[in-house]
Short mmCIF file of C-alpha atoms and ligand atoms in Angstrom, two decimals:
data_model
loop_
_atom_site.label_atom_id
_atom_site.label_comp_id
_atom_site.label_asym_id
_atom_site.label_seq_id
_atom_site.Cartn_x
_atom_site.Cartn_y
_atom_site.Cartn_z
CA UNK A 1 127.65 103.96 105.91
CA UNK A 2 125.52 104.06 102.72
CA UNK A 3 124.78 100.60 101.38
CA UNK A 4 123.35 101.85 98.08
CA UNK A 5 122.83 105.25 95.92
CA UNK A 6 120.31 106.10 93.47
CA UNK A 7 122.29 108.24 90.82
CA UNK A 8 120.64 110.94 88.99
CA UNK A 9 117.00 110.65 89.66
CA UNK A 10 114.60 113.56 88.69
CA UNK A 11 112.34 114.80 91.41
CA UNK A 12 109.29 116.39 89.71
CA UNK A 13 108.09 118.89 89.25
CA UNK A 14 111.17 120.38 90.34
CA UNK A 15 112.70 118.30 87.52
CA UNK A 16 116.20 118.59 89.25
CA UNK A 17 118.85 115.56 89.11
CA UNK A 18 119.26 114.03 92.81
CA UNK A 19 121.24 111.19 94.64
CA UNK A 20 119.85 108.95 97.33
CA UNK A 21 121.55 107.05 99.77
CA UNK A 22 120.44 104.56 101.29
CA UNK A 23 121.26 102.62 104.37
CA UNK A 24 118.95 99.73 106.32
CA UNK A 25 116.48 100.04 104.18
CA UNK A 26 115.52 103.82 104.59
CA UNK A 27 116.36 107.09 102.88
CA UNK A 28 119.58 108.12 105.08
CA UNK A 29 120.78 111.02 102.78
CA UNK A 30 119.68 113.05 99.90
CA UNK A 31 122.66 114.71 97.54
CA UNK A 32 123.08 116.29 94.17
CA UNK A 33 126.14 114.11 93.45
CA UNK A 34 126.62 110.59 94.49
CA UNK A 35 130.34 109.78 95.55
CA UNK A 36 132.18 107.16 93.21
CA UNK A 37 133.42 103.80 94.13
CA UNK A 38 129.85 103.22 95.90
CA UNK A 39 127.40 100.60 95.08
CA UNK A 40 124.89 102.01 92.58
CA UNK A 41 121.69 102.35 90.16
CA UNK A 42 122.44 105.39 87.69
CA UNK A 43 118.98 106.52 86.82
CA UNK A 44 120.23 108.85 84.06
CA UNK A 45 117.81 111.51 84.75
CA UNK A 46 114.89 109.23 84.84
CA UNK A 47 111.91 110.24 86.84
CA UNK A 48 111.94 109.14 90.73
CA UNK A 49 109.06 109.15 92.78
CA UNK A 50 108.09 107.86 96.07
CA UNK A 51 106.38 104.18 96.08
CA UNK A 52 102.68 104.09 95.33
CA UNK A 53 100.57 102.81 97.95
CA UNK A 54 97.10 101.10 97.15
CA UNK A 55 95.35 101.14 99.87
CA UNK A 56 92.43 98.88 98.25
CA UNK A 57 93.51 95.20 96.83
CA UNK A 58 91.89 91.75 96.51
CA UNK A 59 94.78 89.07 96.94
CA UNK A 60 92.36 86.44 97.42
CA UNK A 61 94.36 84.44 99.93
CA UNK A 62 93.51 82.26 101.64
CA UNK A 63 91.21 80.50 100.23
CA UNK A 64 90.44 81.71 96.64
CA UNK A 65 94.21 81.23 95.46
CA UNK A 66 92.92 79.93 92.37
CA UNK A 67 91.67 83.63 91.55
CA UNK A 68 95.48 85.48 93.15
CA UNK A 69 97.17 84.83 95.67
CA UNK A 70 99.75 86.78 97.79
CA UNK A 71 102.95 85.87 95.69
CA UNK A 72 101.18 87.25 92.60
CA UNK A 73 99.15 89.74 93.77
CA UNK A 74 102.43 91.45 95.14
CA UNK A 75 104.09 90.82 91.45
CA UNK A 76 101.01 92.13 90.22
CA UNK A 77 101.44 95.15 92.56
CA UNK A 78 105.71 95.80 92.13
CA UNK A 79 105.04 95.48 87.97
CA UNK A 80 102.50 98.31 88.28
CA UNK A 81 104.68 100.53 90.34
CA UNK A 82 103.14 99.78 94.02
CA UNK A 83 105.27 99.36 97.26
CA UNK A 84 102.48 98.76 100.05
CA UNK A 85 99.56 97.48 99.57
CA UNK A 86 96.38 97.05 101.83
CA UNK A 87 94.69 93.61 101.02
CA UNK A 88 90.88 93.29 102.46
CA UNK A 89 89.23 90.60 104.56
CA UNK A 90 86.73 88.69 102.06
CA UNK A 91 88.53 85.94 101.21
CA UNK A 92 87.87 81.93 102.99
CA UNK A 93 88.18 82.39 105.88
CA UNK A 94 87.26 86.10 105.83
CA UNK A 95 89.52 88.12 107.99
CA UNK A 96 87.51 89.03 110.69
CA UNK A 97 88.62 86.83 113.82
CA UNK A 98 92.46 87.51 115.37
CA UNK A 99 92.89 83.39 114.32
CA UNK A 100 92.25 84.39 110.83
CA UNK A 101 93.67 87.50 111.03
CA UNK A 102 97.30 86.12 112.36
CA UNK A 103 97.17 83.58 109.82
CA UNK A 104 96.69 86.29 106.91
CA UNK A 105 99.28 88.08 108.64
CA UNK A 106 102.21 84.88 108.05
CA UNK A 107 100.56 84.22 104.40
CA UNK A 108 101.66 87.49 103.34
CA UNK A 109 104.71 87.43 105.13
CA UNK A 110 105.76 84.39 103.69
CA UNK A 111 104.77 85.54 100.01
CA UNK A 112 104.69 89.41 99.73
CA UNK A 113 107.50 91.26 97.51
CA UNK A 114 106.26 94.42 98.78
CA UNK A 115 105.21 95.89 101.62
CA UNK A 116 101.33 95.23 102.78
CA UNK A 117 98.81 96.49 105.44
CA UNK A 118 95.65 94.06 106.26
CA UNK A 119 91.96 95.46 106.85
CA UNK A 120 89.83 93.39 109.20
CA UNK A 121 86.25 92.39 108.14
CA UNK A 122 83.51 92.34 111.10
CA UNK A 123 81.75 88.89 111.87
CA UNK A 124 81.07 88.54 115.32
CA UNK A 125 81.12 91.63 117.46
CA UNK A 126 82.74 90.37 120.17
CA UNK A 127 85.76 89.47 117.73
CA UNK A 128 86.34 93.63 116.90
CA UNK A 129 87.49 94.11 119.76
CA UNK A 130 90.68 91.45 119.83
CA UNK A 131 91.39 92.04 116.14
CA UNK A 132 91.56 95.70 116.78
CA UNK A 133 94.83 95.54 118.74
CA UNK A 134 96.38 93.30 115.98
CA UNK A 135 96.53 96.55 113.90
CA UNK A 136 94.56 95.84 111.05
CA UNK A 137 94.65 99.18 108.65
CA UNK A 138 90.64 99.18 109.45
CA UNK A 139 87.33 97.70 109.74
CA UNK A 140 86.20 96.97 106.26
CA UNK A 141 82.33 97.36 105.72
CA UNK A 142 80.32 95.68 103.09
CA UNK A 143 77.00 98.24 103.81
CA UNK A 144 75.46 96.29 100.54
CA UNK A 145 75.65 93.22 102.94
CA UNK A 146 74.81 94.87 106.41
CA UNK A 147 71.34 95.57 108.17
CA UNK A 148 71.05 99.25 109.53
CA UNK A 149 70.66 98.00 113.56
CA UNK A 150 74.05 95.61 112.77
CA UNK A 151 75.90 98.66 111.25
CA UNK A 152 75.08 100.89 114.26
CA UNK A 153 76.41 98.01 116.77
CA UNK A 154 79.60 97.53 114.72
CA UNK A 155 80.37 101.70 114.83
CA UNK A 156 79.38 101.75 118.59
CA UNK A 157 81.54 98.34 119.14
CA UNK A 158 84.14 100.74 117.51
CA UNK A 159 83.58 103.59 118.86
CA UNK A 160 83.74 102.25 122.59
CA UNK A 161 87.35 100.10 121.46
CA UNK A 162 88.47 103.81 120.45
CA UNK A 163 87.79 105.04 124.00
CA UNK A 164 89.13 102.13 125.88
CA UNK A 165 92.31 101.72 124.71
CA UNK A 166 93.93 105.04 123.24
CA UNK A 167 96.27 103.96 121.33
CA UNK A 168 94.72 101.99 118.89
CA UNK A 169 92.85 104.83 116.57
CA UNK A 170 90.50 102.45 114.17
CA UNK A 171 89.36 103.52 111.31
CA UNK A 172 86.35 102.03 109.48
CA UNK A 173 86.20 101.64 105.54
CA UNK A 174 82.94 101.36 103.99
CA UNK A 175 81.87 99.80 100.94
CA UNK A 176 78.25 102.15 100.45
CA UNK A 177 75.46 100.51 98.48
CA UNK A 178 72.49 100.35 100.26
CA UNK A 179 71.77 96.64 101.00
CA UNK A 180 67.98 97.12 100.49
CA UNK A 181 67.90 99.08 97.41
CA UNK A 182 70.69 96.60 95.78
CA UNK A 183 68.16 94.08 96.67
CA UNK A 184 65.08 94.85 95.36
CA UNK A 185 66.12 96.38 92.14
CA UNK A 186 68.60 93.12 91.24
CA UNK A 187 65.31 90.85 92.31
CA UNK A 188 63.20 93.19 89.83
CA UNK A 189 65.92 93.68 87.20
CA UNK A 190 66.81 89.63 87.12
CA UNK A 191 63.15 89.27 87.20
CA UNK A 192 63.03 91.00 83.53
CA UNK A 193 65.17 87.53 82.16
CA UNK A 194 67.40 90.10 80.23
CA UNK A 195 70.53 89.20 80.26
CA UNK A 196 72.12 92.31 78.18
CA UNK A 197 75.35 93.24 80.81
CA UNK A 198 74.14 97.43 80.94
CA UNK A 199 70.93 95.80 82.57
CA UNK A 200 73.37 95.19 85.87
CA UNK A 201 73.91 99.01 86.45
CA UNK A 202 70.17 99.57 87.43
CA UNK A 203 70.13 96.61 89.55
CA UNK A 204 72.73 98.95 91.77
CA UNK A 205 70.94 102.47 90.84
CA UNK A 206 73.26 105.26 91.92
CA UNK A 207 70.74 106.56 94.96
CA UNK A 208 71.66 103.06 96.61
CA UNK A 209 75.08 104.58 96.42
CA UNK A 210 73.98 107.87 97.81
CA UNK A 211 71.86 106.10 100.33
CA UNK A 212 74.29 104.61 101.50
CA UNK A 213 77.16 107.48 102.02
CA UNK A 214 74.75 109.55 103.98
CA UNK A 215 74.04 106.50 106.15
CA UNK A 216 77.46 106.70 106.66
CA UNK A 217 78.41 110.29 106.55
CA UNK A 218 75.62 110.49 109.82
CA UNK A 219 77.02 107.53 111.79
CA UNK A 220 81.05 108.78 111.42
CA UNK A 221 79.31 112.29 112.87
CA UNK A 222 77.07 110.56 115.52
CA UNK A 223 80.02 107.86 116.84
CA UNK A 224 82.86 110.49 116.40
CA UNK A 225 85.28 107.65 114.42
CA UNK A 226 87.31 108.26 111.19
CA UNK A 227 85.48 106.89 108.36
CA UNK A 228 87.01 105.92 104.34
CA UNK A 229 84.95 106.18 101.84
CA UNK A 230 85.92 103.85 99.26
CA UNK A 231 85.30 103.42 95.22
CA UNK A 232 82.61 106.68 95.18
CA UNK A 233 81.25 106.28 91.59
CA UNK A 234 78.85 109.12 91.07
CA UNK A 235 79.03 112.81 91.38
CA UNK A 236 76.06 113.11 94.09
CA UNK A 237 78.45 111.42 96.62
CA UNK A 238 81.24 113.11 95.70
CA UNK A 239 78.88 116.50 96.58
CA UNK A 240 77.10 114.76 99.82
CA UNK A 241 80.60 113.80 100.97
CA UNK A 242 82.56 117.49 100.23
CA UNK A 243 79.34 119.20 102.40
CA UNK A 244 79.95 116.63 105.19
CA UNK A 245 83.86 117.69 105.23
CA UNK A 246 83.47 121.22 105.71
CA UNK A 247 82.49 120.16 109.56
CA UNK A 248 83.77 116.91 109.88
CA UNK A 249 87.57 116.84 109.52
CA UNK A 250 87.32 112.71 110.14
CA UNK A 251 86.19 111.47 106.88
CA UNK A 252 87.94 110.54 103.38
CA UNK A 253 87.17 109.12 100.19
CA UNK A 254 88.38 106.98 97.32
CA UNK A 255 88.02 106.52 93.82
CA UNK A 256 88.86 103.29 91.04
CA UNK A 257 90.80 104.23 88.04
CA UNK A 258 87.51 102.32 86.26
CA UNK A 259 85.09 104.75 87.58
CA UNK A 260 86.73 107.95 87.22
CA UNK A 261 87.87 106.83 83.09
CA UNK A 262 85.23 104.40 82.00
CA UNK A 263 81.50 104.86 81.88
CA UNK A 264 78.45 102.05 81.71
CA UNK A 265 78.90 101.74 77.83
CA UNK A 266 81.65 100.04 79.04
CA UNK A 267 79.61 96.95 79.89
CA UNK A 268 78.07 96.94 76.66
CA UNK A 269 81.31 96.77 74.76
CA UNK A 270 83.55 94.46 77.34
CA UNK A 271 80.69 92.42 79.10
CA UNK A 272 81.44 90.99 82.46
CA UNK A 273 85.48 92.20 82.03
CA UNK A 274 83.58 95.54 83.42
CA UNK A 275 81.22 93.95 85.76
CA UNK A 276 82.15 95.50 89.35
CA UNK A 277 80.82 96.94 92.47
CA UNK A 278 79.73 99.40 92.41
CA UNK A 279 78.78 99.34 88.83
CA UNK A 280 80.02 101.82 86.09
CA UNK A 281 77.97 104.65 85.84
CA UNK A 282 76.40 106.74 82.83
CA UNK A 283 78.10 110.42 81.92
CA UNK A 284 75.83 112.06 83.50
CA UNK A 285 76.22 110.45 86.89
CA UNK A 286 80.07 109.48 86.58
CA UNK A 287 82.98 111.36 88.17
CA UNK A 288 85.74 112.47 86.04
CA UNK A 289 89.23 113.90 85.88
CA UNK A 290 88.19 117.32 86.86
CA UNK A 291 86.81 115.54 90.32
CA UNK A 292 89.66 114.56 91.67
CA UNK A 293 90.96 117.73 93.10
CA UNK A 294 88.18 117.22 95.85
CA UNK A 295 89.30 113.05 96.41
CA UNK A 296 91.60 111.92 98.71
CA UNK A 297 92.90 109.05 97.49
CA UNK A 298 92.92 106.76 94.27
CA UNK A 299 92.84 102.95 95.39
CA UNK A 300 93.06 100.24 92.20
CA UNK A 301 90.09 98.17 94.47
CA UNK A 302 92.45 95.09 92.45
CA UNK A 303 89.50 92.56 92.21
CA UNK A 304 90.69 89.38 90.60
CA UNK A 305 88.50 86.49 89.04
CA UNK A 306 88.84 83.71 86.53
CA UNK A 307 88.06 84.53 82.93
CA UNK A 308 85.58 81.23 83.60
CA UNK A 309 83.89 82.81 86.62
CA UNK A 310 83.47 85.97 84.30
CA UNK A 311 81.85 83.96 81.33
CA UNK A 312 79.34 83.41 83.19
CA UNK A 313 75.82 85.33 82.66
CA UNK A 314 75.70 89.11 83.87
CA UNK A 315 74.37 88.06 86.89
CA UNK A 316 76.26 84.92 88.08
CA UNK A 317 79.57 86.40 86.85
CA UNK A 318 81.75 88.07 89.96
CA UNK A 319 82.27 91.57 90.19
CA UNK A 320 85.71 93.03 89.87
CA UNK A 321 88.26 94.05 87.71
CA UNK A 322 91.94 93.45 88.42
CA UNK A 323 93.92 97.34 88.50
CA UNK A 324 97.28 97.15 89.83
CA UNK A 325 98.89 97.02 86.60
CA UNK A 326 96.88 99.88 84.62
CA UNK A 327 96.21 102.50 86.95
CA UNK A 328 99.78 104.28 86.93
CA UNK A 329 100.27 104.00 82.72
CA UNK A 330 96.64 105.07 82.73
CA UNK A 331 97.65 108.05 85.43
CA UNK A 332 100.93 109.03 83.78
CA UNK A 333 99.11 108.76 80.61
CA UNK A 334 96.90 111.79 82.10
CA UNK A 335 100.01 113.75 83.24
CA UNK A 336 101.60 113.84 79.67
CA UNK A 337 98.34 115.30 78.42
CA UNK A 338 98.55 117.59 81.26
CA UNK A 339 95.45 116.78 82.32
CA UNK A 340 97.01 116.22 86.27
CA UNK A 341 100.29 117.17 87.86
CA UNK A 342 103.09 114.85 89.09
CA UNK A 343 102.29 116.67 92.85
CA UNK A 344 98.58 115.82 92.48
CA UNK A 345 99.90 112.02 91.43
CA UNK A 346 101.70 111.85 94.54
CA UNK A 347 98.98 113.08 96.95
CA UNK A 348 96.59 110.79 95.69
CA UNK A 349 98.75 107.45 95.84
CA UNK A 350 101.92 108.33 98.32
CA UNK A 351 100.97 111.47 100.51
CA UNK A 352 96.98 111.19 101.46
CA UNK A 353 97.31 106.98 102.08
CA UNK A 354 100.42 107.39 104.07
CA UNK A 355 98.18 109.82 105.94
CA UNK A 356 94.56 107.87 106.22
CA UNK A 357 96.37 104.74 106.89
CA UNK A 358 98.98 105.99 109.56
CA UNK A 359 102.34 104.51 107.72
CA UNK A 360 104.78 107.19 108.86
CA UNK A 361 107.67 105.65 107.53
CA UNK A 362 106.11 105.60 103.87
CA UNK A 363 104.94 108.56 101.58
CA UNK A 364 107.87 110.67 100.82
CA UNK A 365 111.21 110.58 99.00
CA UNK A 366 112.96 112.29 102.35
CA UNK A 367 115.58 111.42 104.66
CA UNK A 368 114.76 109.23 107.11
CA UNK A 369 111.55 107.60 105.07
CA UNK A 370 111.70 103.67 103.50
CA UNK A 371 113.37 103.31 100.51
CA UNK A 372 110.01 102.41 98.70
CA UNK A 373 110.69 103.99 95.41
CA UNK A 374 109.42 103.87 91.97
CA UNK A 375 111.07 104.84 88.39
CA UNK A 376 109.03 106.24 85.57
CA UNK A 377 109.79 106.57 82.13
CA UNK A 378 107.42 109.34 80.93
CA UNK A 379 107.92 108.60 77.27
CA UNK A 380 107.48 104.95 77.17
CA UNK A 381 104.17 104.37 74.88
CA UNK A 382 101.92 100.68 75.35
CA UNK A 383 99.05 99.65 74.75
CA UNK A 384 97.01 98.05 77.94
CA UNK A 385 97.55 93.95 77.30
CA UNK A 386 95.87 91.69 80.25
CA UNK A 387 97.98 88.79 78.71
CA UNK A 388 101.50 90.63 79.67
CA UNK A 389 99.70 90.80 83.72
CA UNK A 390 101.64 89.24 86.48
CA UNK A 391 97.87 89.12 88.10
CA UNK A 392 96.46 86.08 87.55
CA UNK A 393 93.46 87.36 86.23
CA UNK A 394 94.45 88.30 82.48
CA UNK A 395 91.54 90.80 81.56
CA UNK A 396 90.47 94.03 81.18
CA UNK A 397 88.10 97.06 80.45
CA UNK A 398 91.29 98.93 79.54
CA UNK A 399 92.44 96.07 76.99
CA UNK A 400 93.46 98.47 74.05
CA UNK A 401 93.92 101.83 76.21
CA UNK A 402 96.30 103.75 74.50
CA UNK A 403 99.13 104.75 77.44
CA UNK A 404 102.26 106.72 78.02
CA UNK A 405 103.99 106.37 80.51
CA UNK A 406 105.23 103.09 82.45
CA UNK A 407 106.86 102.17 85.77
CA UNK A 408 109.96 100.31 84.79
CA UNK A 409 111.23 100.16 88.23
CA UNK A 410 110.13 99.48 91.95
CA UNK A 411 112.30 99.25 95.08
CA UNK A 412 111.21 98.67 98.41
CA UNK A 413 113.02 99.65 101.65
CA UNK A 414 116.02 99.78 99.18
CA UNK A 415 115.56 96.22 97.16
CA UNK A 416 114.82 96.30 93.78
CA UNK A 417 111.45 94.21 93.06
CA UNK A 418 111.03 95.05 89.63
CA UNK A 419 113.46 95.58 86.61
CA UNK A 420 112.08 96.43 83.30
CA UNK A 421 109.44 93.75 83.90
CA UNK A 422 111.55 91.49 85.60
CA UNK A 423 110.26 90.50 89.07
CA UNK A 424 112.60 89.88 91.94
CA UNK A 425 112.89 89.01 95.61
CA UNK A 426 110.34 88.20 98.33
CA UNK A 427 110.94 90.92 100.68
CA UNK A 428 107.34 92.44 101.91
CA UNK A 429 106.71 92.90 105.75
CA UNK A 430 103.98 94.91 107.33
CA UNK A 431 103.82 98.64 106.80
CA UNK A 432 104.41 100.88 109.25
C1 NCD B 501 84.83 92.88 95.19
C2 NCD B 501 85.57 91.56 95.12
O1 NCD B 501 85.61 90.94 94.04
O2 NCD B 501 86.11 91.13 96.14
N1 NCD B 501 84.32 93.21 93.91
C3 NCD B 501 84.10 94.43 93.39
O3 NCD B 501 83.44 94.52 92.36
N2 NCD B 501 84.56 95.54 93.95
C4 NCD B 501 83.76 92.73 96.21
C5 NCD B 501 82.83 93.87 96.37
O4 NCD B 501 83.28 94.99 96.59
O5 NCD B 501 81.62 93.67 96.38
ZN1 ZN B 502 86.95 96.17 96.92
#
C-alpha cells in the first residue's frame, strides 16, 4: 500500500519524468506513471533529487541558543534543501561525555524537522570510549586547540575502541590548523595593533593548515583509523591529501562553499561577515571549482553568530559564517553555467556523505531508501538576502551573489518540510 506518490519528477541527467511511491517513510516503488485516485504531489517535470546531507553544521544547542538552536538550525537546513544534517560537539556543554551526549541526542529529537547525525568532541579520554557506543557520526578534532602528545592519545584511545569492540567503526574528523603556528602568528599579528580584517588571514598562514593535514595524514596511516578531513582551504592540502590517498584508502576530505567561491578580498569588502576558520585564502593559495573533482564531500561548516558578536574588532569577533541556505543556489547556480554536473552535485552532498558517515538508508532516490527528497527549480533567479534566512544569524559573504537555481521543496522520509519557503512539521530522528 502506497501512502503517497511523487508525480512527474525529473531524474537528471537522465532528464526522464518518474513516479515515486512511497510507503512508511521510504522509497517502496519507482514508476513512469503514477496510478490515479492516489494521494499525490504532481511535480510537473520539476527536477527531483535525493536529500542533501551536510555533514558539517553548528546548531549551537545547548547552550548558545541565542546564536541557533535546533528548531532553527533544522529550518535553516529544510529551506536550503538539506534532509540530514550532522551537528558538532562545541557548544555548552560540549558534546564530549555520553551525559552530554544523550542530552544532545533528546534536544534534537525534540526540535529537528529533518533528519540529524551528532559528532562527539573529546574531553576526557576515558569518556571516548562510552560515547563511542552511543554512535556519534565521529570524533570531532579541533588540532588548532590540541597538543601533539594529547592528539596521539586520543587516535590510540581510538584506535584500541576500534579493536575492542568491532562493531562500532569510529571515524575521527579533524579540524587541521596547527595549534602552534595559529598561536604565534595571531600573538605577532595582534601585536601589530592593526585592526584591518585581511590582517586575520596571516594570523592562520596556510602552512599551519598544511602542518596540520600531514600531522594528520601520518597518524590515520600510523593508527590504521578512518580519518575526515574537513573545510581544506588551500591547494597544498588538497595535493598532500590526493598523494596520501593513492595508499591509504581510509581518508576523506571536505570543502566550504566560502572557500572554494570566495577569496581573502573577501574580508576586506564584508569584514567579520567573512571572518572564519580557517580563514579565506588569497588566489593563489585558494581551491576552486576545477578542485573539486578530487574532494569528497562539500559540508556548509553552518557557523552561526550574532551580528553583535561579529561587530566586534577582527580579532574578538567569532569565526563562522552561517551556509545552509546558500550553498545549493550557489551550487545550482554553477550547474546552469555548466561549470559542474547534476551527478557530480549528488556525489558531493548525497552519495560520498551517505558513504563517510555510514547512513545506508540515505543517499539515493531508489527503492527501498528514505524518502528524503529535494525539488529544484533550475530556472528560478535570486539574489543571496541574509534577511529572508530561517538561520538566526542574518548575514553573509554571499549577500548580493547573483544565483539560479533554488530548492523550493524538501521532504523527509516522505513529509514535506518545506513548501515554497514555507516551513512545516517537526519530524527529524537520527540518521541511519
Ligand atoms: C567554528 C564555530 O563557529 O563553531 N567556526 C568556524 O569558523 N569554522 C569553530 C571553528 O571551527 O573554529
Ligand atoms: Zn566547523
Amino acid at each position: 500500500m502506497v501512502d503517497l506518490w511523487i508525480k512527474d519528477g525529473k531524474i537528471v541527467p537522465e532528464n526522464k519524468l518518474i513516479s515515486i511511491g512511497i510507503s512508511n517513510g521510504k522509497i517502496s516503488i519507482i514508476k513512469k506513471i503514477a496510478p490515479k485516485r492516489e494521494e499525490v504531489i504532481d511535480l510537473k517535470g520539476s527536477v527531483i533529487l535525493p536529500g542533501f546531507i551536510d555533514a558539517h553544521v553548528h546548531f549551537r544547542d545547548p547552550g548558545l541558543t541565542y546564536k541557533e538552536d535546533f528548531r532553527t538550525g533544522t529550518m535553516s537546513a529544510a529551506n536550503g534543501g538539506f534532509t540530514t544534517v550532522m551537528d558538532m560537539p562545541n557548544t555548552l556543554p560540549p558534546t564530549n561525555t555520553p551525559v552530554a551526549f544523550k542530552e544532545k541526542l533528546k534536544i534534537a529529537h525534540k526540535k529537528s524537522l529533518v533528519d540529524y547525525g551528532l559528532h562527539a568532541g573529546v574531553g576526557k579520554l576515558e569518556d571516548i570510549k562510552t560515547t563511542a557506543i552511543l554512535g556519534p557520526a565521529s570524533f570531532k578534532i579541533f588540532m588548532d586547540q590540541l597538543d601533539d602528545d594529547y592528539l596521539n592519545k586520543v587516535f590510540m584511545e581510538i584506535r584500541n575502541i576500534k579493536e575492542d569492540k568491532g562493531s562500532i567503526k569510529p571515524l575521527i574528523t579533524l579540524h587541521c590548523e596547527d595549534k602552534e603556528i595559529v598561536q604565534k602568528n595571531t600573538q605577532f599579528q595582534r601585536n601589530k595593533h592593526i585592526l584591518k580584517p585581511e590582517i586575520y588571514a596571516e594570523a592562520r598562514p596556510p602552512k599551519a593548515e598544511t602542518k596540520a593535514v600531514s600531522k594528520a595524514l601520518q597518524l590515520a596511516c600510523e593508527y590504521d583509523l578512518n580519518i575526515h578531513i574537513c573545510h581544506i582551504s588551500t591547494r597544498k592540502s588538497l595535493e598532500l591529501i590526493s598523494k596520501a590517498k593513492i595508499s591509504n584508502s581510509k581518508i576523506t576530505c571536505e570543502i566550504t562553499p566560502h572557500h572554494l567561491f570566495l577569496d581573502s578580498h573577501f574580508l576586506n569588502k564584508c569584514g567579520n561577515f567573512a571572518k572564519t576558520n580557517p580563514p579565506l585564502r588569497n588566489q593563489d593559495d585558494k581551491l576552486n571549482i576545477r578542485n573539486l573533482s578530487s574532494i569528497d564531500i562539500i559540508g556548509t561548516d553552518h557557523a552561526p553568530h550574532t551580528i553583535a558578536e561579529k561587530n566586534n574588532d577582527i580579532w574578538d569577533a567569532p569565526p563562522g559564517i552561517p551556509n545552509l541556505e546558500t550553498t545549493i543556489p550557489l551550487l545550482l547556480t554553477e550547474i546552469n553555467r555548466q561549470n559542474i554536473t547534476f551527478n557530480h552535485l549528488k556525489s558531493l552532498l548525497c552519495v560520498k556523505p551517505s558513504l563517510i558517515f555510514q547512513l545506508a538508508s540515505k543517499g539515493y532516490i531508489k527503492e527501498g531508501y528514505d524518502a528524503d527528497l529535494v525539488v529544484v527549480d533550475m530556472k528560478k533567479e535570486d539574489i543571496i538576502n541574509p534577511y529572508n534566512f530561517r538561520s538566526k544569524a542574518k548575514y553573509s559573504p554571499f549577500k548580493g551573489f547573483k544565483v539560479k537555481g533554488k530548492p523550493v521543496m524538501t521532504m523527509v522520509r516522505g513529509n514535506v518540510v518545506m513548501d515554497e519557503g514555507e516551513i512545516y512539521k517537526n519530524i527529524g530522528k537520527l540518521a541511519c
